[in-house]
Coordinates of C-alpha atoms and ligand atoms in Angstrom, one line a residue:
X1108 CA 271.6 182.1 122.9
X1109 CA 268.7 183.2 121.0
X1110 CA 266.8 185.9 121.2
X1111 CA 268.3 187.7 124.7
X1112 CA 271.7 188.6 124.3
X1113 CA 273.0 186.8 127.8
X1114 CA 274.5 189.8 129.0
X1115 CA 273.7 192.5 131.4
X1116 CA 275.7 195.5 133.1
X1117 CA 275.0 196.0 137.0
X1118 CA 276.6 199.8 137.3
X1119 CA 277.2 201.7 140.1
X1120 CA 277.0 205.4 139.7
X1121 CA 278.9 206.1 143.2
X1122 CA 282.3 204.6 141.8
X1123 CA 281.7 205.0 138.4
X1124 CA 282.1 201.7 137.4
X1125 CA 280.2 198.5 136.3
X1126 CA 280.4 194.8 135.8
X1127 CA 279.1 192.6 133.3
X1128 CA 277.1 189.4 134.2
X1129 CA 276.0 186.3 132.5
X1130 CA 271.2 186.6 132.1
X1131 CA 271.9 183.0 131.0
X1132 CA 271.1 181.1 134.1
X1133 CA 267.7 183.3 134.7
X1134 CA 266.0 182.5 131.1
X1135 CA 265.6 179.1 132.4
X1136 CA 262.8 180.3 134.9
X1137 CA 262.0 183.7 133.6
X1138 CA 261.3 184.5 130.0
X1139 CA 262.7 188.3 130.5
X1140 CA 261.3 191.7 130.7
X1141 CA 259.4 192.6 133.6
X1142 CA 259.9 189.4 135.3
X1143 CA 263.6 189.4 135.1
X1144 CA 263.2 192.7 135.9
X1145 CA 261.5 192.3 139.0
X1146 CA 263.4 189.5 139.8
X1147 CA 266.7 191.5 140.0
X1148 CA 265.2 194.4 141.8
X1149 CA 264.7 191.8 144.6
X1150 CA 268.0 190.5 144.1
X1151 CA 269.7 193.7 143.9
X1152 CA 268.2 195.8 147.4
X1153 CA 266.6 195.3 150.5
X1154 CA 263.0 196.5 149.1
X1155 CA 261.5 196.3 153.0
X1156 CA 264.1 199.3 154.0
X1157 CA 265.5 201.1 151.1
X1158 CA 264.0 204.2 150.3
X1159 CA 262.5 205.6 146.9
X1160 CA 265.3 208.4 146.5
X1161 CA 268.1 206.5 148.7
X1162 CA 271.4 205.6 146.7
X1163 CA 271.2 202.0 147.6
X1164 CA 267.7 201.6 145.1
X1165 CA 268.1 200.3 142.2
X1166 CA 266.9 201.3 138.5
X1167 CA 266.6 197.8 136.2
X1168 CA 265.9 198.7 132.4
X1169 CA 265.3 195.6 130.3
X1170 CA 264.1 194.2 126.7
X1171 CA 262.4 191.3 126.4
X1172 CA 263.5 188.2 124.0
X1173 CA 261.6 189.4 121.3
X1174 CA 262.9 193.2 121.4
X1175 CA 265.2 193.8 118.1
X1176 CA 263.8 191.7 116.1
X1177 CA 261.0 191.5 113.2
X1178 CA 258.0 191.0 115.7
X1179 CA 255.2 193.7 115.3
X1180 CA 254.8 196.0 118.4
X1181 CA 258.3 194.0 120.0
X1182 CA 259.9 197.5 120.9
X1183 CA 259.1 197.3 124.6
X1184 CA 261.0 198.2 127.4
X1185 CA 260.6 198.3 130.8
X1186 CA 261.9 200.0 134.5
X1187 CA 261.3 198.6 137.8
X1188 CA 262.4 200.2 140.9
X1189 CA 260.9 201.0 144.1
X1190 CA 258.5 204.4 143.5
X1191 CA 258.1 207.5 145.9
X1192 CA 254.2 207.6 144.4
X1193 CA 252.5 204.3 144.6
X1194 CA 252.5 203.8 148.6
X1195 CA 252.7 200.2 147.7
X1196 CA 256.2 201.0 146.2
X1197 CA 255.6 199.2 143.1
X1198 CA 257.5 201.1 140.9
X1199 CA 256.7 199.5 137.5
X1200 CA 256.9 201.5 134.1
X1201 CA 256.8 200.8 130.1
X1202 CA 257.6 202.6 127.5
X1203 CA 257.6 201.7 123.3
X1204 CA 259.6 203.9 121.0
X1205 CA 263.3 202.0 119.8
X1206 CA 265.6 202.4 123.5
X1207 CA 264.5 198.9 124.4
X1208 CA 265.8 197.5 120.3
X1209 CA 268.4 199.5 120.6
X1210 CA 270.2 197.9 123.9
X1211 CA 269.6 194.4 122.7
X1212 CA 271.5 195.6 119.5
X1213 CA 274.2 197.2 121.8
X1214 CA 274.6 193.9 123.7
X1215 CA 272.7 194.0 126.3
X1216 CA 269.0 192.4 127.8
X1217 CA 269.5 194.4 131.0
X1218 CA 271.2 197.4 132.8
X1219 CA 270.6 197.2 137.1
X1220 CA 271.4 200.6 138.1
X1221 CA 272.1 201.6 141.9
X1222 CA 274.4 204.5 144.0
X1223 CA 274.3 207.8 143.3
X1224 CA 276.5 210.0 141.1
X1225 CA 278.4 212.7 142.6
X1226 CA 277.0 215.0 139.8
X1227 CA 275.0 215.2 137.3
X1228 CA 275.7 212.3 134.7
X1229 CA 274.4 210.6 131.6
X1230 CA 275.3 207.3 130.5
X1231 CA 277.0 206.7 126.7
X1232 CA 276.7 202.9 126.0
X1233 CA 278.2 202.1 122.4
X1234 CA 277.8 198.4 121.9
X1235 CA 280.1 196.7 124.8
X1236 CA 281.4 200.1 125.9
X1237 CA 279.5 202.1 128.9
X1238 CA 281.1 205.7 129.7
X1239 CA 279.9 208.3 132.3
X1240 CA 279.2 211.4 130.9
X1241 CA 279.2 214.7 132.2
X1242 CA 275.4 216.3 132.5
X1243 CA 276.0 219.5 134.3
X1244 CA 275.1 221.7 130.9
X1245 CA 272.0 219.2 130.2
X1246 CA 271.2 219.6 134.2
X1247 CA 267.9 222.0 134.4
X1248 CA 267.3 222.0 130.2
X1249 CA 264.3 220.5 129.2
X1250 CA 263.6 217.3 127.8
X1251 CA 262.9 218.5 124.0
X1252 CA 266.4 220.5 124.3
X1253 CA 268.0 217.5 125.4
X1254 CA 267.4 215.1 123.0
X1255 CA 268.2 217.5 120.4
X1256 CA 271.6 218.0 122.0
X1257 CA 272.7 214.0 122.3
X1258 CA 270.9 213.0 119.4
X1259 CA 273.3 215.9 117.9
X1260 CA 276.3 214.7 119.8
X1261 CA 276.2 211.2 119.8
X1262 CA 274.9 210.9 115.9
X1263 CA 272.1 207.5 115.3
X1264 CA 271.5 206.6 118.8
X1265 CA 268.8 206.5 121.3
X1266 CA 267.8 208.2 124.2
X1267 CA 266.1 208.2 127.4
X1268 CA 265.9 211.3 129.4
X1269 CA 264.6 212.7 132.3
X1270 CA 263.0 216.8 132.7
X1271 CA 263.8 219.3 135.4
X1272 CA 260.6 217.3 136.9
X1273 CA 262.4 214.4 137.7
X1274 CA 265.8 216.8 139.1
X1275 CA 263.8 218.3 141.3
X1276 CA 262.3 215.0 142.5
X1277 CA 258.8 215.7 141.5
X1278 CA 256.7 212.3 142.9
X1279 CA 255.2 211.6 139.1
X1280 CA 258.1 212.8 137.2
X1281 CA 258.8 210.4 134.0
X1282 CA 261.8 209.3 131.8
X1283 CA 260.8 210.3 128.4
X1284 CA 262.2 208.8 125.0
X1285 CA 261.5 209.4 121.0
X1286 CA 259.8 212.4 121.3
X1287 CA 256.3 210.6 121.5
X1288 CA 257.1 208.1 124.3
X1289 CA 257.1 208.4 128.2
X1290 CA 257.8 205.7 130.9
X1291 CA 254.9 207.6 132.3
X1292 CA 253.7 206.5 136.1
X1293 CA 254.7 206.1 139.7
X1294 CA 257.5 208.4 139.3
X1295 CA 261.2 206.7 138.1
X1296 CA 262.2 210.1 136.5
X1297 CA 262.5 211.6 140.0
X1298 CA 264.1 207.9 141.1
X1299 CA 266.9 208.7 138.3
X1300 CA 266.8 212.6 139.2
X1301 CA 267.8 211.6 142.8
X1302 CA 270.8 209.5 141.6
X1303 CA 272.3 212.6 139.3
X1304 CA 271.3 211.0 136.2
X1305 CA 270.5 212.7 133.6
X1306 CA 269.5 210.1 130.8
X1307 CA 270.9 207.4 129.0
X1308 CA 271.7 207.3 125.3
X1309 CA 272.3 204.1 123.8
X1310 CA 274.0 203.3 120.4
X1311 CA 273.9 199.6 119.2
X1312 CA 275.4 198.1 115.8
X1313 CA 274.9 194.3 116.5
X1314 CA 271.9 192.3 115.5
X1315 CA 269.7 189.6 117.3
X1316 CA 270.1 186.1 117.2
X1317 CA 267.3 184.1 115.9
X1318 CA 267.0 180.5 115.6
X1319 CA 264.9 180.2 112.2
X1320 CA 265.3 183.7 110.8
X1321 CA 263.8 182.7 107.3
X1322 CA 260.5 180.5 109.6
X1323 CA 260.8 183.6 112.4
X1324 CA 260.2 186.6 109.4
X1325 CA 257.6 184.9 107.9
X1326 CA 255.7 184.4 110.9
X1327 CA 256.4 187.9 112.0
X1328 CA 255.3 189.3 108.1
X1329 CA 251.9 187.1 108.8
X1330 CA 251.3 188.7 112.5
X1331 CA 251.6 192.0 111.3
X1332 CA 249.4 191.5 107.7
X1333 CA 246.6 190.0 110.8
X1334 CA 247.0 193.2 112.5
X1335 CA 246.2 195.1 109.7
X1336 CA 243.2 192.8 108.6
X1337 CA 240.3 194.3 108.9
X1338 CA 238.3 190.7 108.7
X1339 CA 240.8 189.3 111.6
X1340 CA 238.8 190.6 114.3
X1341 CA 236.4 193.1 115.8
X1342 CA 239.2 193.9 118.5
X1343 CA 242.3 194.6 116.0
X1344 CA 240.4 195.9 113.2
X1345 CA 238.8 198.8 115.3
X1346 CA 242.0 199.1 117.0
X1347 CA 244.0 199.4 113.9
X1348 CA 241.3 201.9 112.3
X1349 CA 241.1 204.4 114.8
X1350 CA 244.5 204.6 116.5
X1351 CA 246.5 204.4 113.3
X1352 CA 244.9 207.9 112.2
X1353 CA 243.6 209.4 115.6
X1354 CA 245.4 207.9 118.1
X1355 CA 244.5 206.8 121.7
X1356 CA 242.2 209.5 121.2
X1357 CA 240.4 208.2 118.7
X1358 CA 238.7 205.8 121.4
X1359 CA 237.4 208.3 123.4
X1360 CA 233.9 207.7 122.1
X1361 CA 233.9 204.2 121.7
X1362 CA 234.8 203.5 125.7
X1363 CA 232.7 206.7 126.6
X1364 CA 229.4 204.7 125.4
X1365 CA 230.1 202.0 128.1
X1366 CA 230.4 205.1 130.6
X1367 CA 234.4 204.1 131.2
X1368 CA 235.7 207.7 130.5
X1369 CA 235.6 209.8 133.8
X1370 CA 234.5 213.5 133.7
X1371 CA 234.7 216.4 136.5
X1372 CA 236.9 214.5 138.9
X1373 CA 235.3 211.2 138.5
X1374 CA 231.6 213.1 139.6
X1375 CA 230.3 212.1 136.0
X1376 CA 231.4 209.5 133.3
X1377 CA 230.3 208.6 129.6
X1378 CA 230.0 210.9 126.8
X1379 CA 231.2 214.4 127.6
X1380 CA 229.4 216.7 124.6
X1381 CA 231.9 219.1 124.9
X1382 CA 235.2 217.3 124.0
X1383 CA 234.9 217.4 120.1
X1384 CA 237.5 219.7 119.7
X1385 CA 239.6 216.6 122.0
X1386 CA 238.7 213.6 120.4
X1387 CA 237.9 214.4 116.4
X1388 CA 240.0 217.7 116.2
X1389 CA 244.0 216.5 117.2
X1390 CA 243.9 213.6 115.0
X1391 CA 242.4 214.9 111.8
X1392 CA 243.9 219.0 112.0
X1393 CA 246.8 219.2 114.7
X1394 CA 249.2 216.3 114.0
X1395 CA 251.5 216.9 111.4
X1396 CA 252.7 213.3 111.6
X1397 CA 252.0 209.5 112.7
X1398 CA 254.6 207.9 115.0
X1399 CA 255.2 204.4 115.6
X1400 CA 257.1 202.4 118.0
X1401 CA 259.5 199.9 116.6
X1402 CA 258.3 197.5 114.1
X1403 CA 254.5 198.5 115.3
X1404 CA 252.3 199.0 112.7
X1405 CA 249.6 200.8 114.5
X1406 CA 251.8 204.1 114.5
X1407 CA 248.9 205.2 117.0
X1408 CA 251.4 207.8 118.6
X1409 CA 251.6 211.6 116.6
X1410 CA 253.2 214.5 116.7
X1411 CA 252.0 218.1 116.4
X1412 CA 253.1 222.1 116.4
X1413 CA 251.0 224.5 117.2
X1414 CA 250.8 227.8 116.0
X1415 CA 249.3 230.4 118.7
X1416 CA 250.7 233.7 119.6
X1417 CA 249.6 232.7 123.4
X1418 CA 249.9 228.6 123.0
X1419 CA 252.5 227.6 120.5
X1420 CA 254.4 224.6 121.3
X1421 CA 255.6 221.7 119.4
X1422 CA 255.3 218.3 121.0
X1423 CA 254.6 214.6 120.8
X1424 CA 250.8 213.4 121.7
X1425 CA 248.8 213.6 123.2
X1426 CA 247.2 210.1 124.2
X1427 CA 243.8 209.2 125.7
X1428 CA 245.5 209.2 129.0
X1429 CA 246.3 212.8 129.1
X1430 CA 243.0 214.3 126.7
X1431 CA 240.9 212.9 129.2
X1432 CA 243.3 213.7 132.4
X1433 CA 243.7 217.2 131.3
X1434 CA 240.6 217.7 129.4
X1435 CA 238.0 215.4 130.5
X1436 CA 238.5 215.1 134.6
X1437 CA 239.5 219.0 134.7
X1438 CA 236.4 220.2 132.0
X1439 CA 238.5 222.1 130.0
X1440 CA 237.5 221.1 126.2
X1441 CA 239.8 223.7 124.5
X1442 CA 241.9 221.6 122.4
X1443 CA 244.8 224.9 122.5
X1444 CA 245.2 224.4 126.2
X1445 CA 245.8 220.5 126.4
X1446 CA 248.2 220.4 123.6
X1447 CA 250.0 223.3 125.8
X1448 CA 249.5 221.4 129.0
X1449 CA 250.8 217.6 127.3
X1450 CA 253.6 219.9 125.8
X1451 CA 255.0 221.5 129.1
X1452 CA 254.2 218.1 130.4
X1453 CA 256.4 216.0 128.2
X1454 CA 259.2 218.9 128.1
X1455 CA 259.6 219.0 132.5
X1456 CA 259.0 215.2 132.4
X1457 CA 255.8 214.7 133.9
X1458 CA 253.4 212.1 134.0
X1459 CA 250.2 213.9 132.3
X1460 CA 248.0 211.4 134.0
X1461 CA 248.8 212.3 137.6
X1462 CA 249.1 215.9 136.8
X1463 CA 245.4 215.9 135.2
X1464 CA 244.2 214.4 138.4
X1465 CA 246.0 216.5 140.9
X1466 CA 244.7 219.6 138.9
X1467 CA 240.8 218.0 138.9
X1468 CA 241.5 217.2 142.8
X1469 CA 242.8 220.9 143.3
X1470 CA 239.7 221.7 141.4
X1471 CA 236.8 220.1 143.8
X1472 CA 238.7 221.1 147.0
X1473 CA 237.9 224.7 145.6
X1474 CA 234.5 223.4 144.8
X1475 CA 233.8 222.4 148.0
X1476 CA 235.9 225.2 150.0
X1477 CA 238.7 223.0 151.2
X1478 CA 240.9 225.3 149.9
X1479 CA 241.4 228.7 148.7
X1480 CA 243.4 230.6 146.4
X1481 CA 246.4 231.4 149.2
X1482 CA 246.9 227.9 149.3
X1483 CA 248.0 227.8 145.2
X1484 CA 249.4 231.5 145.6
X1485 CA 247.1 233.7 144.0
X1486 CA 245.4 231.2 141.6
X1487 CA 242.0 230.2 141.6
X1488 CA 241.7 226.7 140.1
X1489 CA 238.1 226.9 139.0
X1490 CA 236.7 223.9 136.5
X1491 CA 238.5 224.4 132.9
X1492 CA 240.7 226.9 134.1
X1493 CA 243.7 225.8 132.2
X1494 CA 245.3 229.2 132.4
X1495 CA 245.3 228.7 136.3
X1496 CA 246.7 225.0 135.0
X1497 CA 249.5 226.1 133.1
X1498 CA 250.7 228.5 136.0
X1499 CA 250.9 225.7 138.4
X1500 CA 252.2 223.3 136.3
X1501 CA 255.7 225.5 135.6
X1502 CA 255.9 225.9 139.2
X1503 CA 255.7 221.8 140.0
X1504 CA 258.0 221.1 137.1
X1505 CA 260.7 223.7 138.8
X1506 CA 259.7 223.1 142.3
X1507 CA 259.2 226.6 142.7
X1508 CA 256.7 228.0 145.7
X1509 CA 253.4 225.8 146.2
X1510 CA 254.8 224.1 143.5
X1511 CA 256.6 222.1 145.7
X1512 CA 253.8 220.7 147.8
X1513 CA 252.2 219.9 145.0
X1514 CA 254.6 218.1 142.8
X1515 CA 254.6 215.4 145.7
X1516 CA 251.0 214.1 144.2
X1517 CA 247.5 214.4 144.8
X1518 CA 247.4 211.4 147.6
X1519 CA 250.2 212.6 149.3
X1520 CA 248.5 216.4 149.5
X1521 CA 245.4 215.4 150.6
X1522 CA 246.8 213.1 153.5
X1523 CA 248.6 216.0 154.5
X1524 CA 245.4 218.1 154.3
X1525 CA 242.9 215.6 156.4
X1526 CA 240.3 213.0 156.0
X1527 CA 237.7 215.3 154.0
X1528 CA 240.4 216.0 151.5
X1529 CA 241.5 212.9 150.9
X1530 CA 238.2 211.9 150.1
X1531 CA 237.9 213.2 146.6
X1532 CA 241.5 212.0 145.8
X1533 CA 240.3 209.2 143.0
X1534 CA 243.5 207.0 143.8
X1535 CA 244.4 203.7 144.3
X1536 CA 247.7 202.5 146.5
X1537 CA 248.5 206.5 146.4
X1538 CA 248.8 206.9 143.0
X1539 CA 245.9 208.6 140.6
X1540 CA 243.6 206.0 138.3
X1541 CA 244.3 206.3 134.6
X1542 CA 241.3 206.7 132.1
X1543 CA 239.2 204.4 133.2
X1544 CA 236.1 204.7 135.3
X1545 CA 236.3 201.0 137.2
X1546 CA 232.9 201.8 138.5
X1547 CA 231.7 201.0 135.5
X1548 CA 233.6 197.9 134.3
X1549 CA 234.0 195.3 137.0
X1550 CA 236.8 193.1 135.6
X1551 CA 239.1 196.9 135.8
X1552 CA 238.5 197.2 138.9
X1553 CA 239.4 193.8 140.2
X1554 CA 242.9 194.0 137.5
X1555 CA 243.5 197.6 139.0
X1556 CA 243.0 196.0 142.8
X1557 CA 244.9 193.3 142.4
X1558 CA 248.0 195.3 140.6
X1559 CA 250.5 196.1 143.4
X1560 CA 251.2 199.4 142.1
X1561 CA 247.3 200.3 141.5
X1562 CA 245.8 200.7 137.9
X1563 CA 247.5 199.6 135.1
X1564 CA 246.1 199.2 131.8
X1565 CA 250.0 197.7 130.6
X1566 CA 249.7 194.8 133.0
X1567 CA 246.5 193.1 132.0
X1568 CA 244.3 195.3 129.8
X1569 CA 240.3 193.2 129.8
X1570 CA 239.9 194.2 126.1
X1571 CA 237.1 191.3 126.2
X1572 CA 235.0 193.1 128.7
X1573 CA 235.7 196.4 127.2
X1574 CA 234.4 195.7 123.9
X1575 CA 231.6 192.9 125.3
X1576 CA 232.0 190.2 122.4
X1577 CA 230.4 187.1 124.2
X1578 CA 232.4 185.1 121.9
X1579 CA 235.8 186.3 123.0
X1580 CA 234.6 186.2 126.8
X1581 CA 233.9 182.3 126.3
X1582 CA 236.9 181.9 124.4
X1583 CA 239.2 183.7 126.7
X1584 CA 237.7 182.6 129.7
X1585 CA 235.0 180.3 129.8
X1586 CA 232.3 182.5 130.5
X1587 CA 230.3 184.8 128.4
X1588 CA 229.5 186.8 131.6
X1589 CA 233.1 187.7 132.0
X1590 CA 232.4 190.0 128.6
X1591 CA 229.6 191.7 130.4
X1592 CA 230.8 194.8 132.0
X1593 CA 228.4 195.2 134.6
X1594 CA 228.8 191.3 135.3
X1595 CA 229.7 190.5 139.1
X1596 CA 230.3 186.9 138.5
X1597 CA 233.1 186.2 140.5
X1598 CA 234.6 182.9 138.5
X1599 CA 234.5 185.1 135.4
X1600 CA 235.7 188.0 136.6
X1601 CA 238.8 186.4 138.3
X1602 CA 239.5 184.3 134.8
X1603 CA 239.3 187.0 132.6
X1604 CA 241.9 188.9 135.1
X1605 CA 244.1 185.9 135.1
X1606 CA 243.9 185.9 131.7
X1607 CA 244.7 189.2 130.5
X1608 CA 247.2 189.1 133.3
X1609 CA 249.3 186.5 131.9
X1610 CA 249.4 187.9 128.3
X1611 CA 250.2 191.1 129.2
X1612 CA 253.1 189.8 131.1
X1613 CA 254.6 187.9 127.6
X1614 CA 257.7 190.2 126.7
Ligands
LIG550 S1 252.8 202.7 118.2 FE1 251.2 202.6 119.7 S2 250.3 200.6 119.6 FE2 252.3 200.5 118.6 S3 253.7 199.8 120.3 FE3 253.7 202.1 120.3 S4 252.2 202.7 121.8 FE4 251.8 200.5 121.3

């Protein structure tokens, strides 16, 4: 077998034991990664009864064909499982850094995951091995102290953890791994947190098998030198250029001038004057390093420490996601105060992006005198209070007091509050929209409709609309006005969804 290793691990955390099994027989219909993975979850639990946080569902990690070897941008890896966020269910999550390389180099394409441990456990896996490791001194440690610990312990592997966030089965916790990488939405951190495990750490010696290695590395060298290029196109050259020095960031401006970044709780969108210190600041001042995902040579992630008497933290980030979650959709420009926010974030294990929007949510029901400061015990979440932020956010992350309530998500708050609430809950399927203000790009908001678990910029990403080159519209599609983003042609708009759709699903 090339490429997939033909092996996966189905363990069950009740007995503390697992089997192996043959991915073979599947590549002949699915090419791997998420389908496989979606495949199996189907397979593997009754998805119309089981529960988010019952024993019987099931975690699936897996790394597509292509993960390990030479390809650029091949290190992804994904989890599917059924989520306590999305009401759809849909849990569906993604994640670069190396845990995906490194599990094809242990032997494995996929690990199913069900039961529930009778305490807190991680999961060794050294090449064919798999051991159950004691987590009761990791249980209730942050994510940052964590990693330190097994990368410490276990010497050259990888790891994928979870915070106190996902222990104490906050709705949007996330399973974090690198430092700079996050399997970020509809909540499988609390998914693992309710089945005692800790994290994974994964240490892998073998290689991956390639048909034509010498034919394979020279059309991998040539993919990557196109990346780079700035005369290969419009789409990767800007890419490239920004996010390899500012990051996710970095595009802030460039989608703002289409009006796709949302401001105030999606009341405004555009250009917000105030977010210099977000956008330009980080990336040129804060980040001590570029990061990179395996074999990517965009190294658009970054990582930063930040010395304030009040502030300090170290961390990895932050990405477009969360400046304009915690910055942008709250008003709070101060650059100090978001890096403090992503930090805590990352270190509990929680998604930034649903903790932005539950914080601008909290924000207009003040506005508009749905609630008061007794409801958030004392603090009074006025726009750009990220003091008033930073209080709350210790409390979801521990699921201590009103923290509690909240850390089930701003959909599932404002259902419990009433109709009026729920109105200025900016969500889709129950779980909060990402970056992007679908209002004003019509071929989102169809991709983000049509996604079972809501929006999803990992599962068909229009970049054709989004940077409105009639050439790649027609190209991709057919249609020039599928590259207009105020375009209602239906035939377009469908085809540049299908599209984008079907690429993104390529492992
Ligand atoms: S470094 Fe950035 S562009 Fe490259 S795979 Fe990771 S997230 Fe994607």
């Amino acid at each position: 077998m090339y490429g997939n290793t033909g092996k996966m691990a189905k363990i069950d955390l009740t007995r503390g034991t697992y089997t192996v099994e043959d991915t073979a027989p599947y590549f002949k219909k699915y090419l791997g990664g998420r389908a496989l993975n979606h495949i199996l979850l189907f397979r593997e639990t009754d998805t119309a009864k089981v529960q988010p946080f019952d024993p019987e569902n099931v975690i699936v990690f897996g790394a597509g064909p292509l993960g390990g070897t030479t390809w650029p941008s091949s290190g992804r890896f994904q989890a599917t499982f059924i989520a306590p966020l999305p009401y759809s269910g849909w849990g569906d999550t993604n994640v670069g850094g190396a845990i995906g390389p490194e599990l094809k180099f242990a032997g494995w394409d996929t690990l199913v995951i069900k039961g529930k441990a009778p305490q807190p456990t991680y999961l060794y896996i050294e090449n064919d091995k798999i051991e159950f490791r004691s987590a009761e001194d990791l249980w209730g440690k942050g994510v940052d102290e964590c990693t330190m610990i097994l990368h410490q312990r276990h010497l050259g592997s990888e790891v994928l953890l979870i915070g106190p966030a996902g222990e104490n089965l906050v709705k949007f916790a996330n399973i974090r791994t690198h430092r700079t990488s996050s399997m970020g939405r509809t909540g499988g951190g609390a998914v693992m947190g309710s089945k005692n495990l800790k994290g994974i750490v994964i240490k892998g010696t073998k290689g991956v098998k390639i048909y034509d290695p010498n034919k394979f590395l020279e059309l991998s060298l040539q993919c990557q030198k196109d990346l780079m290029d700035p005369n290969f196109g419009m789409v990767h050259s800007l890419t490239y250029k920004i996010m390899s020095k500012y990051g996710t960031p970095g595009l802030t401006r460039l989608i703002g001038q289409t009006g796709m970044v949302p401001i105030k709780n999606w009341n405004q969108c555009g250009i917000w004057a105030q977010d210099t210190e977000l956008v330009e600041y980080i990336g040129d001042k804060i980040w001590k390093r570029n990061d990179a995902c395996y074999t990517c040579p965009v190294h658009c992630h970054g990582a930063y420490r930040l010395e304030d008497p009040v502030y300090g933290c170290f961390s990895g980030g932050p990405e477009y996601e969360t400046t304009c979650a915690l910055g942008h959709k709250c008003l709070e420009p101060r650059s100090k105060l978001v890096l403090k926010l992503n930090a805590m974030c990352n270190d509990l294990g929680m998604d930034t992006v649903e903790a932005g929007n539950l914080f601008a949510t909290l924000m207009e029901w003040f506005e508009k005198g749905i609630i008061d400061e007794k409801f958030t015990e004392g603090i009074v979440l006025t726009w750009g209070n990220g003091d008033g932020m930073i209080n709350l956010l210790e409390k979801i992350g521990k699921g201590e007091g009103c923290g509690k309530m909240l850390g089930e998500g701003p959909y599932w708050v404002g259902k419990k509050l009433g109709e009026e609430a729920l109105k200025y809950v900016y969500h889709q399927k129950g779980m909060c929209a990402t970056g992007v203000e679908t209002r004003s790009t019509i071929g989102s908001m169809l991709q983000f409709a049509l996604s079972p678990r809501g929006s999803h910029h990992l599962s068909g990403l229009p970049t054709a609309e989004w940077v409105n080159i009639p050439a790649v519209a027609v190209h991709t599609t057919g249609f020039a006005e599928a590259g207009d983003i105020r375009s209602y042609h239906p035939e377009a708009k469908a085809r540049l969804v299908q599209f984008y759709e079907n690429l993104f699903e390529l492992p």
